[in-house]
CSV table of C-alpha atoms and ligand atoms in Angstrom, one decimal:
chain,number,residue,atom,x,y,z
D,1,UNK,CA,-30.9,7.5,-13.4
D,2,UNK,CA,-28.9,4.5,-12.5
D,3,UNK,CA,-30.9,1.3,-13.0
D,4,UNK,CA,-32.0,-0.8,-10.0
D,5,UNK,CA,-29.4,-3.6,-10.8
D,6,UNK,CA,-26.6,-1.0,-10.3
D,7,UNK,CA,-27.8,-0.1,-6.8
D,8,UNK,CA,-26.8,-2.1,-3.8
D,9,UNK,CA,-27.6,-1.6,-0.1
D,10,UNK,CA,-25.7,-3.0,2.8
D,11,UNK,CA,-25.8,-2.8,6.6
D,12,UNK,CA,-22.0,-3.1,6.5
D,13,UNK,CA,-19.9,-2.3,3.5
D,14,UNK,CA,-16.2,-3.1,3.4
D,15,UNK,CA,-13.8,-1.6,0.9
D,16,UNK,CA,-10.7,-3.6,0.4
D,17,UNK,CA,-10.4,-7.4,0.5
D,18,UNK,CA,-7.0,-7.9,2.0
D,19,UNK,CA,-6.6,-9.5,5.4
D,20,UNK,CA,-8.1,-6.6,7.2
D,21,UNK,CA,-11.2,-6.3,4.9
D,22,UNK,CA,-11.8,-10.1,4.9
D,23,UNK,CA,-11.6,-10.3,8.7
D,24,UNK,CA,-14.0,-7.3,9.0
D,25,UNK,CA,-16.5,-8.7,6.5
D,26,UNK,CA,-16.5,-12.2,8.1
D,27,UNK,CA,-16.9,-11.0,11.7
D,28,UNK,CA,-19.7,-8.5,10.7
D,29,UNK,CA,-21.6,-11.2,8.7
D,30,UNK,CA,-21.5,-13.6,11.7
D,31,UNK,CA,-24.2,-11.3,13.3
D,32,UNK,CA,-26.5,-11.9,10.4
D,33,UNK,CA,-26.6,-8.4,8.8
D,34,UNK,CA,-26.2,-7.7,5.1
D,35,UNK,CA,-22.5,-7.4,4.3
D,36,UNK,CA,-20.8,-6.5,1.1
D,37,UNK,CA,-17.1,-6.5,0.3
D,38,UNK,CA,-15.5,-4.6,-2.7
D,39,UNK,CA,-12.0,-4.8,-4.1
D,40,UNK,CA,-10.4,-3.5,-7.3
D,41,UNK,CA,-8.6,-6.8,-7.8
D,42,UNK,CA,-10.3,-9.7,-9.6
D,43,UNK,CA,-10.0,-11.9,-6.4
D,44,UNK,CA,-9.7,-11.4,-2.7
D,45,UNK,CA,-6.4,-11.5,-0.7
D,46,UNK,CA,-5.0,-8.0,-1.1
D,47,UNK,CA,-1.3,-7.6,-1.4
D,48,UNK,CA,0.0,-10.4,0.7
D,49,UNK,CA,-2.5,-13.2,-0.1
D,50,UNK,CA,-2.8,-12.4,-3.8
D,51,UNK,CA,-3.8,-15.4,-5.9
D,52,UNK,CA,-4.6,-18.9,-4.5
D,53,UNK,CA,-5.0,-18.8,-0.7
D,54,UNK,CA,-3.6,-22.3,-0.2
D,55,UNK,CA,-0.2,-21.0,-1.2
D,56,UNK,CA,0.0,-18.5,1.6
D,57,UNK,CA,-0.1,-20.5,4.8
D,58,UNK,CA,-2.8,-21.5,7.3
D,59,UNK,CA,-4.1,-17.9,8.1
D,60,UNK,CA,-4.9,-17.3,4.4
D,61,UNK,CA,-6.6,-20.7,4.0
D,62,UNK,CA,-8.7,-20.3,7.2
D,63,UNK,CA,-9.9,-16.7,6.4
D,64,UNK,CA,-10.4,-17.6,2.7
D,65,UNK,CA,-12.7,-20.5,3.8
D,66,UNK,CA,-14.5,-18.4,6.3
D,67,UNK,CA,-15.2,-15.7,3.7
D,68,UNK,CA,-16.5,-18.3,1.2
D,69,UNK,CA,-18.8,-19.7,3.9
D,70,UNK,CA,-20.1,-16.4,5.2
D,71,UNK,CA,-23.1,-14.7,3.7
D,72,UNK,CA,-21.1,-11.8,2.1
D,73,UNK,CA,-21.8,-10.2,-1.3
D,74,UNK,CA,-18.4,-10.1,-3.0
D,75,UNK,CA,-17.9,-7.4,-5.6
D,76,UNK,CA,-14.4,-7.8,-7.1
D,77,UNK,CA,-12.9,-6.0,-10.0
D,78,UNK,CA,-14.6,-2.8,-8.8
D,79,UNK,CA,-12.9,0.4,-7.8
D,80,UNK,CA,-14.5,2.8,-5.4
D,81,UNK,CA,-13.8,6.3,-6.6
D,82,UNK,CA,-16.3,8.8,-5.2
D,83,UNK,CA,-18.8,9.5,-2.4
D,84,UNK,CA,-21.6,11.6,-4.0
D,85,UNK,CA,-23.5,11.9,-0.7
D,86,UNK,CA,-23.2,10.6,2.9
D,87,UNK,CA,-23.9,6.9,3.0
D,88,UNK,CA,-23.3,6.3,-0.7
D,89,UNK,CA,-20.2,5.3,-2.6
D,90,UNK,CA,-19.7,4.8,-6.3
D,91,UNK,CA,-17.8,1.8,-7.6
D,92,UNK,CA,-16.7,1.3,-11.2
D,93,UNK,CA,-16.3,-2.3,-12.6
D,94,UNK,CA,-14.9,-3.1,-16.0
D,95,UNK,CA,-18.0,-1.9,-17.8
D,96,UNK,CA,-20.5,-0.9,-15.1
D,97,UNK,CA,-21.1,1.7,-12.5
D,98,UNK,CA,-22.5,0.7,-9.1
D,99,UNK,CA,-24.1,2.8,-6.4
D,100,UNK,CA,-23.2,1.3,-3.0
D,101,UNK,CA,-25.4,2.4,0.0
D,102,UNK,CA,-24.3,1.6,3.5
D,103,UNK,CA,-25.2,2.1,7.1
D,104,UNK,CA,-21.7,1.4,8.4
D,105,UNK,CA,-18.6,1.4,6.4
D,106,UNK,CA,-15.2,-0.3,7.0
D,107,UNK,CA,-12.3,1.1,4.9
D,108,UNK,CA,-9.5,-1.4,4.6
D,109,UNK,CA,-7.7,0.0,1.7
D,110,UNK,CA,-4.2,-1.2,2.5
D,111,UNK,CA,-0.9,0.4,1.5
D,112,UNK,CA,1.3,0.9,-1.5
D,113,UNK,CA,5.1,1.0,-2.0
D,114,UNK,CA,7.0,4.3,-1.7
D,115,UNK,CA,9.2,5.1,-4.7
D,116,UNK,CA,12.0,7.6,-4.7
D,117,UNK,CA,13.4,9.1,-7.9
D,118,UNK,CA,17.0,8.5,-9.0
D,119,UNK,CA,18.6,8.7,-12.4
D,120,UNK,CA,17.3,5.9,-14.6
D,121,UNK,CA,14.4,4.9,-12.3
D,122,UNK,CA,12.0,5.2,-15.2
D,123,UNK,CA,13.8,2.7,-17.4
D,124,UNK,CA,11.9,-0.5,-18.3
D,125,UNK,CA,12.6,-3.3,-15.8
D,126,UNK,CA,13.1,-1.0,-12.9
D,127,UNK,CA,10.1,-1.9,-10.8
D,128,UNK,CA,8.6,-1.7,-7.4
D,129,UNK,CA,9.7,-4.7,-5.3
D,130,UNK,CA,6.2,-5.7,-4.5
D,131,UNK,CA,5.1,-4.8,-8.0
D,132,UNK,CA,7.6,-7.2,-9.6
D,133,UNK,CA,6.5,-9.9,-7.1
D,134,UNK,CA,2.9,-9.3,-8.2
D,135,UNK,CA,3.8,-9.6,-11.9
D,136,UNK,CA,5.7,-12.8,-11.3
D,137,UNK,CA,2.7,-14.2,-9.4
D,138,UNK,CA,0.6,-13.2,-12.5
D,139,UNK,CA,3.0,-15.2,-14.8
D,140,UNK,CA,6.1,-13.1,-15.6
D,141,UNK,CA,9.0,-15.6,-15.8
D,142,UNK,CA,12.1,-14.6,-13.9
D,143,UNK,CA,14.0,-18.0,-14.0
D,144,UNK,CA,17.6,-17.3,-14.7
D,145,UNK,CA,17.2,-13.5,-14.5
D,146,UNK,CA,19.5,-11.4,-12.3
D,147,UNK,CA,17.4,-9.2,-10.0
D,148,UNK,CA,18.9,-6.5,-7.7
D,149,UNK,CA,16.6,-5.9,-4.8
D,150,UNK,CA,17.0,-2.5,-3.1
D,151,UNK,CA,15.3,0.1,-1.0
D,152,UNK,CA,14.2,-0.4,2.6
D,153,UNK,CA,11.9,-2.5,4.8
D,154,UNK,CA,11.1,-6.2,5.4
D,155,UNK,CA,9.2,-6.4,2.1
D,156,UNK,CA,12.6,-6.5,0.3
D,157,UNK,CA,13.4,-9.8,2.1
D,158,UNK,CA,10.0,-11.4,1.4
D,159,UNK,CA,10.3,-10.4,-2.3
D,160,UNK,CA,13.9,-11.6,-2.7
D,161,UNK,CA,12.9,-15.0,-1.1
D,162,UNK,CA,9.9,-15.3,-3.4
D,163,UNK,CA,11.9,-14.4,-6.6
D,164,UNK,CA,14.6,-16.8,-5.7
D,165,UNK,CA,12.0,-19.6,-5.3
D,166,UNK,CA,10.9,-18.7,-8.8
D,167,UNK,CA,14.4,-19.3,-10.2
D,168,UNK,CA,15.8,-15.7,-10.2
D,169,UNK,CA,19.4,-15.0,-9.2
D,170,UNK,CA,19.7,-12.2,-6.6
D,171,UNK,CA,23.2,-10.7,-6.7
D,172,UNK,CA,22.6,-8.3,-3.8
D,173,UNK,CA,19.9,-6.9,-1.5
D,174,UNK,CA,20.6,-3.2,-0.7
D,175,UNK,CA,19.0,-1.9,2.5
D,176,UNK,CA,19.4,1.8,3.2
D,177,UNK,CA,19.3,1.4,7.0
D,178,UNK,CA,22.6,1.2,8.9
D,179,UNK,CA,23.9,-1.9,10.6
D,180,UNK,CA,23.5,-0.4,14.1
D,181,UNK,CA,19.8,0.4,13.5
D,182,UNK,CA,19.2,-3.1,12.1
D,183,UNK,CA,20.9,-4.5,15.1
D,184,UNK,CA,18.6,-2.5,17.4
D,185,UNK,CA,15.6,-3.7,15.4
D,186,UNK,CA,16.7,-7.3,15.7
D,187,UNK,CA,17.1,-7.0,19.5
D,188,UNK,CA,13.6,-5.4,19.7
D,189,UNK,CA,12.2,-8.3,17.8
D,190,UNK,CA,12.9,-10.6,20.8
D,191,UNK,CA,9.7,-9.1,22.2
D,192,UNK,CA,7.7,-10.5,19.2
D,193,UNK,CA,8.4,-14.3,19.2
D,194,UNK,CA,6.2,-14.9,16.1
D,195,UNK,CA,8.3,-12.5,14.1
D,196,UNK,CA,11.5,-14.3,15.1
D,197,UNK,CA,10.2,-17.5,13.6
D,198,UNK,CA,9.4,-15.6,10.3
D,199,UNK,CA,12.8,-14.0,10.4
D,200,UNK,CA,14.6,-17.4,10.8
D,201,UNK,CA,12.6,-18.8,7.9
D,202,UNK,CA,13.6,-15.9,5.7
D,203,UNK,CA,17.2,-16.2,6.7
D,204,UNK,CA,17.1,-19.9,5.5
D,205,UNK,CA,15.4,-18.9,2.3
D,206,UNK,CA,17.9,-16.2,1.6
D,207,UNK,CA,21.1,-18.1,2.6
D,208,UNK,CA,24.0,-17.2,0.4
D,209,UNK,CA,22.5,-14.0,-0.9
D,210,UNK,CA,24.6,-10.8,-0.2
D,211,UNK,CA,22.6,-8.5,2.1
D,212,UNK,CA,24.2,-5.0,2.4
D,213,UNK,CA,23.0,-2.4,4.9
D,214,UNK,CA,24.0,1.3,4.4
D,215,UNK,CA,23.4,0.7,0.7
D,216,UNK,CA,21.0,2.1,-1.9
D,217,UNK,CA,20.6,2.5,-5.7
D,218,UNK,CA,22.1,5.6,-7.1
D,219,UNK,CA,21.4,5.2,-10.8
D,220,UNK,CA,20.0,2.7,-13.2
D,221,UNK,CA,21.6,2.3,-16.6
D,222,UNK,CA,20.6,0.8,-20.0
D,223,UNK,CA,19.7,1.7,-23.6
D,224,UNK,CA,16.2,0.5,-24.2
D,225,UNK,CA,16.0,-1.5,-21.0
D,226,UNK,CA,17.8,-1.8,-17.7
D,227,UNK,CA,21.3,-3.3,-17.9
D,228,UNK,CA,23.0,-2.4,-14.7
D,229,UNK,CA,22.6,-0.4,-11.4
D,230,UNK,CA,25.1,1.7,-9.6
D,231,UNK,CA,24.7,1.2,-5.9
D,232,UNK,CA,26.2,3.1,-3.0
D,233,UNK,CA,27.7,0.7,-0.5
D,234,UNK,CA,29.0,2.1,2.8
D,235,UNK,CA,30.2,5.2,1.0
D,236,UNK,CA,31.7,3.5,-2.1
D,237,UNK,CA,30.0,3.0,-5.4
D,238,UNK,CA,29.7,-0.2,-7.3
D,239,UNK,CA,28.1,-1.2,-10.7
D,240,UNK,CA,26.0,-4.4,-10.6
D,241,UNK,CA,24.8,-6.0,-13.9
D,242,UNK,CA,21.2,-7.1,-13.8
D,243,UNK,CA,18.0,-7.7,-15.7
D,244,UNK,CA,15.6,-6.2,-13.1
D,245,UNK,CA,15.8,-3.8,-10.3
D,246,UNK,CA,13.1,-4.5,-7.7
D,247,UNK,CA,13.1,-1.3,-5.6
D,248,UNK,CA,10.8,0.1,-2.9
D,249,UNK,CA,11.3,2.3,0.1
D,250,UNK,CA,8.9,0.7,2.6
D,251,UNK,CA,5.1,1.2,2.5
D,252,UNK,CA,2.7,4.2,2.5
D,253,UNK,CA,-0.9,3.9,3.7
D,254,UNK,CA,-3.7,4.4,1.2
D,255,UNK,CA,-5.7,7.1,2.9
D,256,UNK,CA,-7.3,9.0,-0.1
D,257,UNK,CA,-10.8,7.5,0.2
D,258,UNK,CA,-10.7,8.2,4.0
D,259,UNK,CA,-9.6,11.8,3.3
D,260,UNK,CA,-12.4,12.2,0.8
D,261,UNK,CA,-14.9,11.1,3.4
D,262,UNK,CA,-13.5,13.7,5.9
D,263,UNK,CA,-11.8,11.2,8.3
D,264,UNK,CA,-9.1,12.8,10.4
D,265,UNK,CA,-5.5,11.9,9.2
D,266,UNK,CA,-2.5,12.4,11.5
D,267,UNK,CA,1.1,11.7,10.7
D,268,UNK,CA,0.0,10.2,7.4
D,269,UNK,CA,-2.3,7.6,9.1
D,270,UNK,CA,-6.1,7.5,9.6
D,271,UNK,CA,-6.9,8.3,13.2
D,272,UNK,CA,-9.2,5.8,14.9
D,273,UNK,CA,-10.7,5.2,18.4
D,274,UNK,CA,-10.5,1.9,20.4
D,275,UNK,CA,-13.1,0.4,18.1
D,276,UNK,CA,-11.4,1.4,14.9
D,277,UNK,CA,-14.0,4.1,14.3
D,278,UNK,CA,-12.7,7.1,12.4
D,279,UNK,CA,-13.6,10.7,13.3
D,280,UNK,CA,-16.6,10.2,11.0
D,281,UNK,CA,-19.4,8.3,12.9
D,282,UNK,CA,-20.2,4.9,11.4
D,283,UNK,CA,-17.0,4.9,9.3
D,284,UNK,CA,-14.4,2.4,10.5
D,285,UNK,CA,-10.8,1.9,9.3
D,286,UNK,CA,-8.6,-1.2,9.6
D,287,UNK,CA,-5.2,-2.5,8.4
D,288,UNK,CA,-2.4,-0.6,6.8
D,289,UNK,CA,-4.2,2.9,6.6
D,290,UNK,CA,-4.0,3.1,10.4
D,291,UNK,CA,-0.3,1.9,10.6
D,292,UNK,CA,2.0,-0.3,8.7
D,293,UNK,CA,2.2,-3.4,10.9
D,294,UNK,CA,1.8,-6.5,8.7
D,295,UNK,CA,-0.8,-9.2,8.4
D,296,UNK,CA,-1.3,-9.9,12.1
D,297,UNK,CA,-2.2,-6.3,12.8
D,298,UNK,CA,-4.4,-6.1,9.7
D,299,UNK,CA,-6.4,-9.2,10.8
D,300,UNK,CA,-7.0,-8.1,14.4
D,301,UNK,CA,-7.9,-4.6,13.4
D,302,UNK,CA,-10.3,-5.9,10.7
D,303,UNK,CA,-12.0,-8.1,13.2
D,304,UNK,CA,-12.4,-5.3,15.7
D,305,UNK,CA,-13.8,-3.0,13.0
D,306,UNK,CA,-16.3,-5.7,11.7
D,307,UNK,CA,-17.5,-6.5,15.2
D,308,UNK,CA,-17.8,-2.8,16.2
D,309,UNK,CA,-19.7,-2.0,13.0
D,310,UNK,CA,-22.5,-4.4,14.1
D,311,UNK,CA,-22.4,-3.2,17.7
D,312,UNK,CA,-20.6,-6.3,19.1
D,313,UNK,CA,-18.4,-4.2,21.3
D,314,UNK,CA,-17.8,-6.9,24.0
D,315,UNK,CA,-16.4,-9.4,21.5
D,316,UNK,CA,-14.3,-6.6,20.0
D,317,UNK,CA,-12.9,-5.6,23.3
D,318,UNK,CA,-11.5,-9.2,23.8
D,319,UNK,CA,-9.1,-8.5,20.9
D,320,UNK,CA,-7.7,-5.3,22.3
D,321,UNK,CA,-4.6,-7.0,23.9
D,322,UNK,CA,-3.7,-8.8,20.7
D,323,UNK,CA,-3.9,-5.5,18.8
D,324,UNK,CA,-1.8,-3.7,21.4
D,325,UNK,CA,1.0,-6.2,20.8
D,326,UNK,CA,0.7,-6.0,17.0
D,327,UNK,CA,0.8,-2.2,17.2
D,328,UNK,CA,4.1,-2.3,19.1
D,329,UNK,CA,5.6,-4.1,16.1
D,330,UNK,CA,4.2,-1.4,13.7
D,331,UNK,CA,5.9,1.4,15.8
D,332,UNK,CA,9.1,-0.6,15.7
D,333,UNK,CA,9.0,-0.9,11.9
D,334,UNK,CA,8.2,2.8,11.6
D,335,UNK,CA,11.3,3.8,13.7
D,336,UNK,CA,13.7,1.2,12.1
D,337,UNK,CA,13.0,1.9,8.5
D,338,UNK,CA,13.0,5.8,8.4
D,339,UNK,CA,14.6,7.2,5.3
D,340,UNK,CA,18.1,8.6,5.6
D,341,UNK,CA,18.5,12.2,4.5
D,342,UNK,CA,21.2,11.3,1.9
D,343,UNK,CA,18.4,9.9,-0.3
D,344,UNK,CA,17.2,13.4,-0.9
D,345,UNK,CA,20.2,14.1,-3.1
D,346,UNK,CA,19.6,11.1,-5.4
D,347,UNK,CA,17.8,12.9,-8.2
D,348,UNK,CA,19.8,14.9,-10.8
D,349,UNK,CA,18.4,18.0,-12.4
D,350,UNK,CA,17.0,15.9,-15.3
D,351,UNK,CA,15.6,13.0,-13.3
D,352,UNK,CA,11.9,12.7,-13.9
D,353,UNK,CA,10.0,13.0,-10.6
D,354,UNK,CA,6.4,12.9,-11.9
D,355,UNK,CA,6.4,10.2,-14.5
D,356,UNK,CA,2.8,10.7,-15.5
D,357,UNK,CA,3.4,14.3,-16.6
D,358,UNK,CA,7.2,14.0,-17.3
D,359,UNK,CA,8.2,16.7,-14.8
D,360,UNK,CA,11.9,16.8,-14.0
D,361,UNK,CA,13.5,17.5,-10.6
D,362,UNK,CA,14.9,20.9,-11.8
D,363,UNK,CA,11.4,22.3,-12.6
D,364,UNK,CA,10.1,21.3,-9.1
D,365,UNK,CA,13.1,23.0,-7.4
D,366,UNK,CA,11.7,26.4,-8.5
D,367,UNK,CA,8.6,26.0,-6.3
D,368,UNK,CA,7.9,26.2,-2.6
D,369,UNK,CA,4.8,24.1,-2.3
D,370,UNK,CA,3.0,21.0,-3.7
D,371,UNK,CA,0.1,23.2,-4.8
D,372,UNK,CA,2.4,25.7,-6.7
D,373,UNK,CA,4.3,22.9,-8.3
D,374,UNK,CA,1.0,21.3,-9.4
D,375,UNK,CA,-0.3,24.5,-10.9
D,376,UNK,CA,2.9,25.4,-12.7
D,377,UNK,CA,4.2,22.0,-13.8
D,378,UNK,CA,1.1,19.6,-13.7
D,379,UNK,CA,3.1,17.4,-11.3
D,380,UNK,CA,0.7,15.0,-9.6
D,381,UNK,CA,-2.1,15.7,-12.1
D,382,UNK,CA,-1.7,12.6,-14.3
D,383,UNK,CA,-3.5,9.2,-14.0
D,384,UNK,CA,-1.8,8.3,-10.7
D,385,UNK,CA,-3.2,11.5,-9.1
D,386,UNK,CA,0.0,12.1,-7.2
D,387,UNK,CA,0.1,8.7,-5.5
D,388,UNK,CA,3.7,8.2,-6.6
D,389,UNK,CA,5.2,11.7,-7.0
D,390,UNK,CA,3.2,13.2,-4.0
D,391,UNK,CA,5.0,11.1,-1.3
D,392,UNK,CA,8.3,11.5,-3.2
D,393,UNK,CA,8.1,15.3,-3.2
D,394,UNK,CA,6.9,15.2,0.4
D,395,UNK,CA,10.3,13.5,1.2
D,396,UNK,CA,12.4,15.5,-1.2
D,397,UNK,CA,11.0,19.0,-0.5
D,398,UNK,CA,8.9,18.5,2.7
D,399,UNK,CA,5.8,19.6,0.8
D,400,UNK,CA,2.4,18.8,2.3
D,401,UNK,CA,-0.2,17.2,0.0
D,402,UNK,CA,-3.4,19.0,-1.0
D,403,UNK,CA,-6.8,18.0,0.2
D,404,UNK,CA,-8.2,15.0,-1.8
D,405,UNK,CA,-10.9,15.6,-4.5
D,406,UNK,CA,-13.0,13.1,-6.4
D,407,UNK,CA,-12.5,10.9,-8.3
D,408,UNK,CA,-9.9,9.3,-6.0
D,409,UNK,CA,-9.0,6.8,-8.7
D,410,UNK,CA,-9.2,7.4,-12.5
D,411,UNK,CA,-12.7,6.6,-13.7
D,412,UNK,CA,-14.2,6.3,-17.2
D,413,UNK,CA,-15.7,9.5,-18.7
D,414,UNK,CA,-19.1,7.7,-18.9
D,415,UNK,CA,-19.0,7.1,-15.1
D,416,UNK,CA,-18.1,10.7,-14.4
D,417,UNK,CA,-20.9,11.8,-16.8
D,418,UNK,CA,-23.4,9.6,-15.0
D,419,UNK,CA,-22.3,11.1,-11.7
D,420,UNK,CA,-22.8,14.6,-13.0
D,421,UNK,CA,-26.2,13.8,-14.5
D,422,UNK,CA,-27.4,12.0,-11.3
D,423,UNK,CA,-26.0,13.8,-8.4
D,424,UNK,CA,-23.4,16.3,-9.4
D,425,UNK,CA,-19.7,15.4,-9.1
D,426,UNK,CA,-18.5,18.3,-7.0
D,427,UNK,CA,-20.8,18.5,-4.1
I,1,FAD,C1,3.0,-4.2,-3.2
I,1,FAD,C2,3.0,-4.9,-1.9
I,1,FAD,C3,3.4,-6.2,-1.7
I,1,FAD,C4,3.4,-6.8,-0.5
I,1,FAD,N1,3.9,-8.1,-0.3
I,1,FAD,C5,3.9,-8.7,0.9
I,1,FAD,C6,4.5,-10.0,1.1
I,1,FAD,O1,5.0,-10.6,0.1
I,1,FAD,N2,4.6,-10.5,2.3
I,1,FAD,C7,4.1,-9.8,3.4
I,1,FAD,O2,4.1,-10.3,4.5
I,1,FAD,N3,3.5,-8.6,3.3
I,1,FAD,C8,3.5,-8.0,2.1
I,1,FAD,N4,3.0,-6.7,1.9
I,1,FAD,C9,2.4,-6.1,3.1
I,1,FAD,C10,1.0,-6.5,3.2
I,1,FAD,O3,0.2,-5.7,2.3
I,1,FAD,C11,0.3,-6.2,4.6
I,1,FAD,O4,1.1,-6.9,5.5
I,1,FAD,C12,-1.1,-6.7,4.6
I,1,FAD,O5,-1.5,-7.3,3.4
I,1,FAD,C13,-2.1,-5.6,4.9
I,1,FAD,O6,-3.4,-6.0,4.8
I,1,FAD,P1,-4.5,-5.0,4.5
I,1,FAD,O7,-5.8,-5.7,4.4
I,1,FAD,O8,-4.4,-3.8,5.4
I,1,FAD,O9,-4.2,-4.4,3.0
I,1,FAD,P2,-4.1,-5.0,1.6
I,1,FAD,O10,-3.7,-6.4,1.6
I,1,FAD,O11,-3.2,-4.1,0.8
I,1,FAD,O12,-5.6,-4.9,1.0
I,1,FAD,C14,-6.2,-3.7,0.6
I,1,FAD,C15,-7.0,-4.0,-0.6
I,1,FAD,O13,-7.9,-2.8,-0.8
I,1,FAD,C16,-8.0,-2.6,-2.2
I,1,FAD,N5,-8.4,-1.2,-2.5
I,1,FAD,C17,-7.8,-0.1,-2.0
I,1,FAD,N6,-8.5,1.0,-2.4
I,1,FAD,C18,-9.6,0.5,-3.0
I,1,FAD,C19,-10.7,1.2,-3.7
I,1,FAD,N7,-10.8,2.5,-3.7
I,1,FAD,N8,-11.6,0.4,-4.3
I,1,FAD,C20,-11.5,-0.9,-4.3
I,1,FAD,N9,-10.5,-1.6,-3.7
I,1,FAD,C21,-9.5,-0.9,-3.1
I,1,FAD,C22,-6.5,-2.9,-2.7
I,1,FAD,O14,-6.4,-3.2,-4.1
I,1,FAD,C23,-6.2,-4.2,-1.9
I,1,FAD,O15,-6.6,-5.3,-2.5
I,1,FAD,C24,2.9,-6.1,0.7
I,1,FAD,C25,2.5,-4.8,0.5
I,1,FAD,C26,2.5,-4.2,-0.7
I,1,FAD,C27,2.0,-2.7,-0.9
């Protein structure tokens, strides 16, 4: 049996301590119930407020202070990987396993970058745009390094601005979206005054950097490590020398835990009602898993979920208007940064698509479904559990992902053995 210290019980348990999770935990705790918040990172903040919260502007500072003052049990450095029975989740820390019991649950598990395979994308120093930013925030020096930033979505601009501040030289930002689509996006932004301010700040931060729409990476080259990138630029190719390629194709919601719990997923996103409740009673979802809409949407959805989880529906309703506006921006992003079909022809026969199991594109072409490819090639069966190659094959071959099975994150054998001993891993 798990000892008593490894068992925790909460009225409201929040998974994910990004903006959505912090807002949910704070608003739920204000009603005086027992609230716990869990995150696999060592500190709170999620992707956008990673590290010290005084570096990330007034919202981060305010919510950081509110969380510190609230009576919320903080369990950081813990990954939730399994639901052995309804109302119980299992979390694994660096060297312990914890049973988390809850009455209501808020899932605020955020998003990750989408990667598309192209020749050379597995070379050292080819990284996700947000991934490189996170490494620099953790101490990787980029002063004097040449970093090509490529892919799609507003994250590219935020990353380029951050890397430049850290002393990197950005020779070019390649955005796969066309000029005309970007122009429509800019006009639509007029309906979101807050975003115009952010856009103008970014424009200032990025002054002098070449920004090229209709452009994407075609191949990365180098011996032991990246040396240059071939980019497609309005139909012509060009080789750009660089030390790093920071490359990501917008964001994908993390919905694996929600799927495991049986929450309905539609169009890739978790389906929720007006109070952010999923199709499973008592399980709420907020932030990027319900739609990629940035910090504002994450914060307002988190607050609604936290309030609704403690039955404060009147207070939650007051935030519906703010959420409606923020959701309009999410729909705008979704439309503007759709992937162009040409990106399907980026991989060559030898390009590795599943980097955990070394499966090349040519071996996947033989198959008609994700399941067949998994069974025959082990694609998606490595440590990332298909988090990277699953969405890539969905785009390349229009394959639909399988149902999710525990553990949703890799767990130590000891943890899995404890699960089997105590409750049985495959209920
Ligand atoms: C790599 C990356 C970099 C980004 N950088 C920026 C940026 O510079 N500027 C910007 O404006 N926006 C950025 N974004 C977008 C930003 O994430 C969102 O705007 C906003 O943070 C969403 O908040 P959230 O609370 O929904 O999710 P997140 O901030 O992503 O928080 C979710 C948290 O849940 C944790 N988690 C997920 N599953 C589990 C689990 N099973 N167990 C335990 N913990 C779990 C995650 O580790 C994460 O800390 C970035 C996104 C990504 C993916």
